[in-house]
């Protein structure tokens, strides 16, 4: 059996404007430059962001404020699933796919509810692992919960840290939703829509092995 492990933000759900707005509001509360804070937040985890942009502040207070703003955004923000996401997820048997996210499960469920996407049985979120991406731990945890071997798993990602996480886990990694391929991916698709038939083919047949042996492209 073949399995598919999906990143969420930037892969299945377009949340860039939401993330920018949340971090912008957070920055204003602390009297910081919103653009600079967002640039740092894009490449670091929240606690690392606080250490860089608000070192004199209590990081627990900073995190509590961020969580408050993110939860409010899930309730009132505007979200859109990427083209092809609904078709793809509804075509996959529930037992063969999972979500692996650096966010928290309750927010993912809220976003999926807002966008009408089906929710899988397995969600590995920030609270489920001590080491986040680019560590292989999140993807290995998802595979274990599905009862899957890493070599039978396909990772769908949009970000360098997620790609590295999947590669270090020993999985096939395909990149989506970017004009330029992330370094290391075995295959690259400009959009999720373009990848849909290939993902379904990976799950249903041996073509995935051929794709992996071909390298990036």
Short mmCIF file of C-alpha atoms in Angstrom, two decimals:
data_model
loop_
_atom_site.label_atom_id
_atom_site.label_comp_id
_atom_site.label_asym_id
_atom_site.label_seq_id
_atom_site.Cartn_x
_atom_site.Cartn_y
_atom_site.Cartn_z
CA UNK A 1 0.00 0.00 0.00
CA UNK A 2 1.11 3.55 -0.76
CA UNK A 3 0.53 6.59 1.47
CA UNK A 4 0.46 10.36 1.04
CA UNK A 5 1.50 12.82 3.75
CA UNK A 6 0.46 16.43 3.16
CA UNK A 7 1.75 19.67 4.55
CA UNK A 8 -1.19 22.09 5.06
CA UNK A 9 -0.42 25.82 4.75
CA UNK A 10 0.83 26.64 1.27
CA UNK A 11 0.16 23.11 0.07
CA UNK A 12 -3.56 22.42 0.54
CA UNK A 13 -4.75 25.75 1.94
CA UNK A 14 -3.66 29.20 0.81
CA UNK A 15 -2.99 30.95 4.12
CA UNK A 16 -0.25 33.40 3.14
CA UNK A 17 -2.43 36.52 3.52
CA UNK A 18 -3.77 35.20 6.83
CA UNK A 19 -0.30 34.58 8.20
CA UNK A 20 0.87 38.02 7.11
CA UNK A 21 -2.16 39.65 8.74
CA UNK A 22 -1.76 37.74 12.02
CA UNK A 23 1.94 38.54 12.32
CA UNK A 24 1.25 42.15 11.31
CA UNK A 25 -1.30 42.55 14.10
CA UNK A 26 1.06 40.86 16.54
CA UNK A 27 3.88 43.23 15.56
CA UNK A 28 1.71 46.32 16.04
CA UNK A 29 0.79 45.17 19.55
CA UNK A 30 4.47 45.11 20.45
CA UNK A 31 5.39 48.29 18.61
CA UNK A 32 7.48 46.47 16.02
CA UNK A 33 7.87 46.78 12.25
CA UNK A 34 5.32 44.42 10.70
CA UNK A 35 7.30 43.69 7.52
CA UNK A 36 10.49 42.89 9.40
CA UNK A 37 8.65 40.61 11.83
CA UNK A 38 6.99 38.75 8.98
CA UNK A 39 10.31 38.27 7.16
CA UNK A 40 11.75 36.64 10.29
CA UNK A 41 8.60 34.59 10.96
CA UNK A 42 8.70 33.09 7.47
CA UNK A 43 12.00 31.34 8.14
CA UNK A 44 11.78 30.51 11.87
CA UNK A 45 9.46 28.91 14.39
CA UNK A 46 7.52 31.32 16.64
CA UNK A 47 9.77 31.05 19.70
CA UNK A 48 12.81 31.72 17.51
CA UNK A 49 11.01 34.68 15.95
CA UNK A 50 10.33 36.19 19.38
CA UNK A 51 13.98 35.74 20.36
CA UNK A 52 15.07 37.70 17.29
CA UNK A 53 12.51 40.50 17.14
CA UNK A 54 11.41 40.88 20.78
CA UNK A 55 14.21 39.47 22.90
CA UNK A 56 13.28 41.64 25.89
CA UNK A 57 9.71 40.30 26.00
CA UNK A 58 8.45 37.22 27.84
CA UNK A 59 8.29 34.57 25.07
CA UNK A 60 5.35 32.86 26.77
CA UNK A 61 3.38 36.10 26.66
CA UNK A 62 4.36 36.58 23.01
CA UNK A 63 3.21 33.07 22.17
CA UNK A 64 -0.09 33.49 24.03
CA UNK A 65 -0.80 36.65 22.04
CA UNK A 66 0.05 34.93 18.77
CA UNK A 67 -2.22 31.98 19.62
CA UNK A 68 -5.05 34.36 20.44
CA UNK A 69 -4.69 36.12 17.09
CA UNK A 70 -4.40 32.86 15.14
CA UNK A 71 -7.48 31.38 16.80
CA UNK A 72 -9.45 34.52 15.97
CA UNK A 73 -8.26 34.32 12.37
CA UNK A 74 -9.51 30.73 12.09
CA UNK A 75 -12.92 31.95 13.23
CA UNK A 76 -13.16 35.11 11.13
CA UNK A 77 -10.47 35.04 8.44
CA UNK A 78 -11.07 34.24 4.79
CA UNK A 79 -9.52 30.96 3.65
CA UNK A 80 -9.34 29.20 0.30
CA UNK A 81 -8.25 25.69 -0.58
CA UNK A 82 -5.90 25.43 -3.53
CA UNK A 83 -7.45 24.29 -6.77
CA UNK A 84 -7.53 20.51 -6.85
CA UNK A 85 -7.33 20.00 -3.08
CA UNK A 86 -10.95 18.97 -2.59
CA UNK A 87 -10.98 16.61 -5.56
CA UNK A 88 -7.70 15.02 -4.49
CA UNK A 89 -8.53 14.46 -0.83
CA UNK A 90 -12.00 13.13 -1.58
CA UNK A 91 -10.51 10.61 -4.02
CA UNK A 92 -8.03 9.23 -1.49
CA UNK A 93 -9.09 6.37 0.82
CA UNK A 94 -9.08 7.69 4.44
CA UNK A 95 -6.54 5.13 5.59
CA UNK A 96 -3.81 6.17 3.14
CA UNK A 97 -3.26 9.86 3.89
CA UNK A 98 -2.41 12.18 6.75
CA UNK A 99 -1.67 15.82 7.51
CA UNK A 100 1.70 16.91 8.89
CA UNK A 101 1.65 20.53 10.01
CA UNK A 102 3.66 22.97 12.10
CA UNK A 103 0.35 24.48 13.19
CA UNK A 104 -2.07 23.06 15.77
CA UNK A 105 -4.76 20.47 15.10
CA UNK A 106 -7.72 22.57 16.25
CA UNK A 107 -6.76 25.32 13.79
CA UNK A 108 -6.30 22.85 10.97
CA UNK A 109 -9.72 21.37 11.66
CA UNK A 110 -11.21 24.87 11.72
CA UNK A 111 -9.65 25.75 8.38
CA UNK A 112 -10.72 22.49 6.80
CA UNK A 113 -14.26 23.04 8.05
CA UNK A 114 -14.24 26.55 6.56
CA UNK A 115 -12.99 25.31 3.18
CA UNK A 116 -15.03 22.10 3.03
CA UNK A 117 -12.03 19.77 2.89
CA UNK A 118 -12.30 16.29 4.43
CA UNK A 119 -10.30 15.68 7.61
CA UNK A 120 -8.16 12.51 7.83
CA UNK A 121 -7.84 10.18 10.80
CA UNK A 122 -4.19 11.12 11.30
CA UNK A 123 -3.00 14.68 11.95
CA UNK A 124 0.51 15.26 13.28
CA UNK A 125 0.66 18.83 14.59
CA UNK A 126 3.10 21.02 16.51
CA UNK A 127 1.98 19.54 19.83
CA UNK A 128 2.55 15.95 18.68
CA UNK A 129 6.33 16.19 18.30
CA UNK A 130 9.20 17.81 20.16
CA UNK A 131 11.15 18.39 16.96
CA UNK A 132 9.46 20.21 14.10
CA UNK A 133 10.41 20.41 10.44
CA UNK A 134 13.11 20.16 9.05
CA UNK A 135 13.57 17.27 11.49
CA UNK A 136 12.29 13.98 10.03
CA UNK A 137 10.32 13.31 13.21
CA UNK A 138 6.94 14.77 12.12
CA UNK A 139 6.77 12.72 8.92
CA UNK A 140 8.08 9.58 10.60
CA UNK A 141 5.43 9.99 13.31
CA UNK A 142 2.68 10.25 10.68
CA UNK A 143 3.94 7.16 8.87
CA UNK A 144 4.02 5.19 12.11
CA UNK A 145 0.46 6.19 12.95
CA UNK A 146 -0.66 5.04 9.49
CA UNK A 147 1.25 1.78 9.86
CA UNK A 148 3.37 2.73 6.85
CA UNK A 149 7.01 2.22 5.98
CA UNK A 150 8.82 5.47 5.05
CA UNK A 151 9.69 4.06 1.63
CA UNK A 152 5.99 3.70 0.83
CA UNK A 153 5.20 7.33 1.63
CA UNK A 154 4.89 10.34 -0.65
CA UNK A 155 5.30 13.78 0.95
CA UNK A 156 3.62 16.81 -0.65
CA UNK A 157 5.26 20.08 0.40
CA UNK A 158 5.78 23.68 -0.63
CA UNK A 159 8.52 24.85 1.75
CA UNK A 160 12.25 24.03 2.06
CA UNK A 161 12.00 22.98 5.73
CA UNK A 162 9.18 20.55 4.94
CA UNK A 163 11.01 19.15 1.93
CA UNK A 164 14.08 18.49 4.07
CA UNK A 165 11.89 16.86 6.72
CA UNK A 166 10.45 14.42 4.19
CA UNK A 167 13.82 13.67 2.60
CA UNK A 168 15.45 13.00 5.96
CA UNK A 169 12.59 10.63 6.75
CA UNK A 170 13.54 8.58 3.68
CA UNK A 171 10.37 9.38 1.75
CA UNK A 172 9.56 10.44 -1.80
CA UNK A 173 9.04 14.22 -1.80
CA UNK A 174 7.18 16.26 -4.40
CA UNK A 175 6.96 20.04 -4.37
CA UNK A 176 3.89 22.07 -5.36
CA UNK A 177 2.63 25.65 -5.66
CA UNK A 178 5.91 27.31 -6.61
CA UNK A 179 7.35 28.53 -9.89
CA UNK A 180 10.78 27.17 -9.01
CA UNK A 181 11.46 23.74 -7.54
CA UNK A 182 12.62 23.55 -3.93
CA UNK A 183 16.06 21.96 -3.75
CA UNK A 184 15.93 18.21 -3.26
CA UNK A 185 12.40 17.41 -4.43
CA UNK A 186 11.99 14.30 -6.56
CA UNK A 187 9.34 16.00 -8.68
CA UNK A 188 8.11 19.57 -8.98
CA UNK A 189 4.68 20.89 -9.94
CA UNK A 190 3.87 24.57 -10.41
CA UNK A 191 0.42 23.98 -8.90
CA UNK A 192 -1.34 21.41 -6.75
CA UNK A 193 -3.88 20.99 -9.55
CA UNK A 194 -1.11 19.82 -11.89
CA UNK A 195 0.03 17.26 -9.32
CA UNK A 196 -3.39 15.70 -8.60
CA UNK A 197 -3.39 12.88 -11.20
CA UNK A 198 0.21 11.99 -10.40
CA UNK A 199 -0.49 11.77 -6.66
CA UNK A 200 -3.47 9.51 -7.29
CA UNK A 201 -1.34 7.37 -9.60
CA UNK A 202 1.36 7.05 -6.93
CA UNK A 203 -1.18 5.68 -4.46
CA UNK A 204 -2.74 3.26 -6.91
CA UNK A 205 0.26 1.88 -8.76
CA UNK A 206 4.00 1.33 -9.13
CA UNK A 207 4.65 4.51 -11.12
CA UNK A 208 5.81 6.24 -7.96
CA UNK A 209 8.96 4.12 -7.94
CA UNK A 210 9.76 5.27 -11.45
CA UNK A 211 9.13 8.88 -10.50
CA UNK A 212 11.48 8.60 -7.53
CA UNK A 213 14.27 7.03 -9.59
CA UNK A 214 14.04 9.82 -12.17
CA UNK A 215 15.04 12.46 -9.64
CA UNK A 216 13.83 16.06 -9.64
CA UNK A 217 11.98 17.57 -12.57
#
